[in-house]
Each structure stands twice: as structure tokens, then as C-alpha cells.
Amino acid sequence: MAAQVVIAELGFAACVDTIVGKAFVRSVSSDERKWVSIRHEMLVNSSLIILNEPTSGLYSTAVVRLVATLLALARKGRTVVLSVHHPSSRVYCMFDSVLLLAEGSCLYYSAGCDAMDYFMFCGRDARLLCAWQIKVEPSRGSRHGA
């Protein structure tokens, strides 16, 4: 019963009998493989879903669909936490809450769509701030940094 609800929520009725496969057995795409892991979390029905870079390697359309699905889960009472590197502005504005960290300190915690206005209010160009974070981040704790 729970599986049927999840299948309906994600719109995957057409591929319900598809084999996920193994290393040498071709079956689902990398996009679909990510969906399988998210579906698994939905079947477990946990109140907290934590995803580490679930959008990496996905096409922009798949990213929007994934974030919209996660947003729908959050609206139904689940807590969804995810890390995303370099989201598009469209996806960024979909986030209810965004936590931006730099060197372990909170730079910003509020709605995604309000971040640019906040940093401009603070006298910072958010584009330059992001470029600065990207530039210094690899040298902190990285084996490949300077």
C-alpha cells in the first residue's frame, strides 16, 4: 500500500517493474538511480530526509523536478535537508530556507529568494561573496590546497 502511494506521488507507475541493475547490468539511468534512493527513503516514511548533493549530475529539468518533489514532501510535514553546490537561480529560489556557511560560521539563514537582497543590504555583492567562498574553500582542510 505505501509503495503504491509513493509510486503515485512520484509519477513512476510506467516503470514500476524496471530492474535497477548492477555494475554490469544496464537498466535505469543515473537520474532514475537517484530517484530510487529517494523513493526508498519515502517508503521508510522517515520524518527526516537528509540528501547529500542529490542534484549532482542531473539535467536542469530533472533537478527542478527533484526539488519540487522534495518541497512537496516538506509541505506534507517531513523535514528535508540537502546540500546543493551551484544550484540554478530557479532552484535556489525554490528553497524555503537556505543556510550559507563560511569557515563554520553562518553567513545567511532565511528564504533562498531573499539572499541577494540581504547581501546587497549588508553592502556586499552576493556574486563576489560566492566567488570568494569558492576561491578560499579548497585551501581549507584540502589535501590539494596551497
Coordinates of C-alpha atoms in Angstrom, one line a residue:
M1 CA 0.0 0.0 0.0
A2 CA 2.7 2.5 1.0
A3 CA 4.7 1.6 -2.1
Q4 CA 1.7 2.4 -4.4
V5 CA 1.3 5.8 -2.7
V6 CA 5.0 6.6 -3.3
I7 CA 4.8 5.4 -6.9
A8 CA 1.8 7.6 -7.5
E9 CA 3.4 10.7 -5.7
L10 CA 6.5 10.5 -8.0
G11 CA 4.6 9.6 -11.1
F12 CA 6.5 6.3 -11.8
A13 CA 3.7 3.9 -12.5
A14 CA 5.0 3.3 -16.0
C15 CA 8.4 2.0 -14.7
V16 CA 7.3 0.1 -11.6
D17 CA 8.7 -3.2 -12.8
T18 CA 12.0 -1.9 -14.1
I19 CA 15.1 -3.6 -12.8
V20 CA 17.6 -1.2 -11.2
G21 CA 20.5 -3.4 -12.2
K22 CA 24.1 -3.7 -11.1
A23 CA 27.5 -2.6 -12.3
F24 CA 27.4 -4.7 -15.5
V25 CA 23.7 -5.0 -16.0
R26 CA 22.3 -2.0 -17.8
S27 CA 18.9 -0.9 -16.7
V28 CA 18.0 2.6 -15.3
S29 CA 19.7 5.9 -15.9
S30 CA 21.7 7.7 -13.3
D31 CA 18.8 10.1 -12.9
E32 CA 16.5 7.2 -12.2
R33 CA 19.0 5.6 -9.8
K34 CA 18.9 8.8 -7.7
W35 CA 15.1 8.6 -7.7
V36 CA 15.3 5.0 -6.5
S37 CA 17.3 6.1 -3.4
I38 CA 14.8 8.9 -2.7
R39 CA 11.9 6.6 -3.2
H40 CA 13.4 4.2 -0.7
E41 CA 13.5 7.0 1.9
M42 CA 9.9 7.7 1.2
L43 CA 8.9 4.1 1.7
V44 CA 10.6 4.0 5.0
N45 CA 8.4 7.0 5.8
S46 CA 11.0 8.8 7.9
S47 CA 10.2 12.2 9.2
L48 CA 13.7 13.5 8.3
I49 CA 15.3 13.1 4.9
I50 CA 18.9 14.1 4.5
L51 CA 20.4 14.2 1.0
N52 CA 24.0 14.9 0.1
E53 CA 24.1 16.6 -3.3
P54 CA 21.1 14.8 -4.8
T55 CA 21.2 17.1 -7.8
S56 CA 24.8 16.4 -8.9
G57 CA 25.0 15.1 -12.4
L58 CA 21.3 15.7 -13.2
Y59 CA 20.0 17.7 -16.1
S60 CA 18.3 21.0 -15.1
T61 CA 14.8 19.7 -15.8
A62 CA 15.4 16.7 -13.5
V63 CA 16.8 19.0 -10.8
V64 CA 13.7 21.2 -10.8
R65 CA 11.5 18.1 -10.7
L66 CA 13.5 16.6 -7.8
V67 CA 13.5 19.8 -5.8
A68 CA 9.7 20.2 -6.4
T69 CA 9.1 16.7 -5.2
L70 CA 11.2 17.3 -2.1
L71 CA 9.3 20.5 -1.5
A72 CA 6.0 18.7 -1.7
L73 CA 7.3 16.2 0.9
A74 CA 8.3 19.1 3.2
R75 CA 4.8 20.6 2.7
K76 CA 3.3 17.3 3.9
G77 CA 5.3 17.6 7.2
R78 CA 8.6 15.9 6.5
T79 CA 11.8 17.7 7.2
V80 CA 14.1 17.7 4.1
V81 CA 17.7 18.7 4.4
L82 CA 20.0 18.7 1.4
S83 CA 23.4 20.1 0.4
V84 CA 23.5 21.5 -3.1
H85 CA 26.5 23.0 -4.8
H86 CA 25.9 25.6 -7.5
P87 CA 22.1 25.5 -7.8
S88 CA 20.5 27.5 -10.6
S89 CA 18.7 30.7 -9.6
R90 CA 15.4 29.0 -10.3
V91 CA 16.1 26.1 -8.0
Y92 CA 17.7 28.3 -5.3
C93 CA 14.5 30.4 -5.1
M94 CA 12.5 27.2 -4.5
F95 CA 14.2 26.6 -1.2
D96 CA 12.1 27.6 1.9
S97 CA 15.2 28.0 4.0
V98 CA 18.9 28.4 3.0
L99 CA 21.8 28.2 5.3
L100 CA 25.0 29.6 3.9
L101 CA 28.2 28.8 5.8
A102 CA 31.7 30.1 5.5
E103 CA 34.5 28.8 7.7
G104 CA 32.0 27.2 10.0
S105 CA 30.1 30.4 10.6
C106 CA 26.6 31.3 9.5
L107 CA 26.5 33.9 6.7
Y108 CA 22.8 33.7 6.0
Y109 CA 19.8 31.8 7.1
S110 CA 16.5 32.6 5.6
A111 CA 14.5 32.1 2.4
G112 CA 16.5 31.4 -0.7
C113 CA 14.8 34.1 -2.8
D114 CA 15.8 36.8 -0.2
A115 CA 19.5 36.2 -0.1
M116 CA 20.6 38.6 -2.8
D117 CA 18.6 41.5 -1.3
Y118 CA 20.1 40.6 2.2
F119 CA 23.7 40.7 1.0
M120 CA 23.1 43.9 -1.0
F121 CA 21.6 45.4 2.1
C122 CA 24.8 44.4 4.0
G123 CA 26.9 46.2 1.4
R124 CA 28.1 43.0 -0.3
D125 CA 27.7 41.9 -3.8
A126 CA 26.5 38.3 -3.4
R127 CA 28.1 37.2 -6.6
L128 CA 31.5 38.4 -5.4
L129 CA 30.9 36.8 -2.0
C130 CA 30.2 33.4 -3.6
A131 CA 33.3 33.8 -5.8
W132 CA 35.3 34.5 -2.7
Q133 CA 34.0 31.4 -0.9
I134 CA 34.7 29.2 -3.9
K135 CA 38.2 30.6 -4.1
V136 CA 39.2 30.1 -0.4
E137 CA 37.3 26.9 0.3
P138 CA 39.7 24.4 -1.4
S139 CA 42.7 25.6 0.6
R140 CA 40.9 24.9 4.0
G141 CA 41.5 21.3 5.0
S142 CA 42.1 20.2 1.5
R143 CA 44.9 17.8 0.7
H144 CA 45.2 19.6 -2.7
G145 CA 45.2 23.2 -1.4
A146 CA 48.1 25.5 -1.1

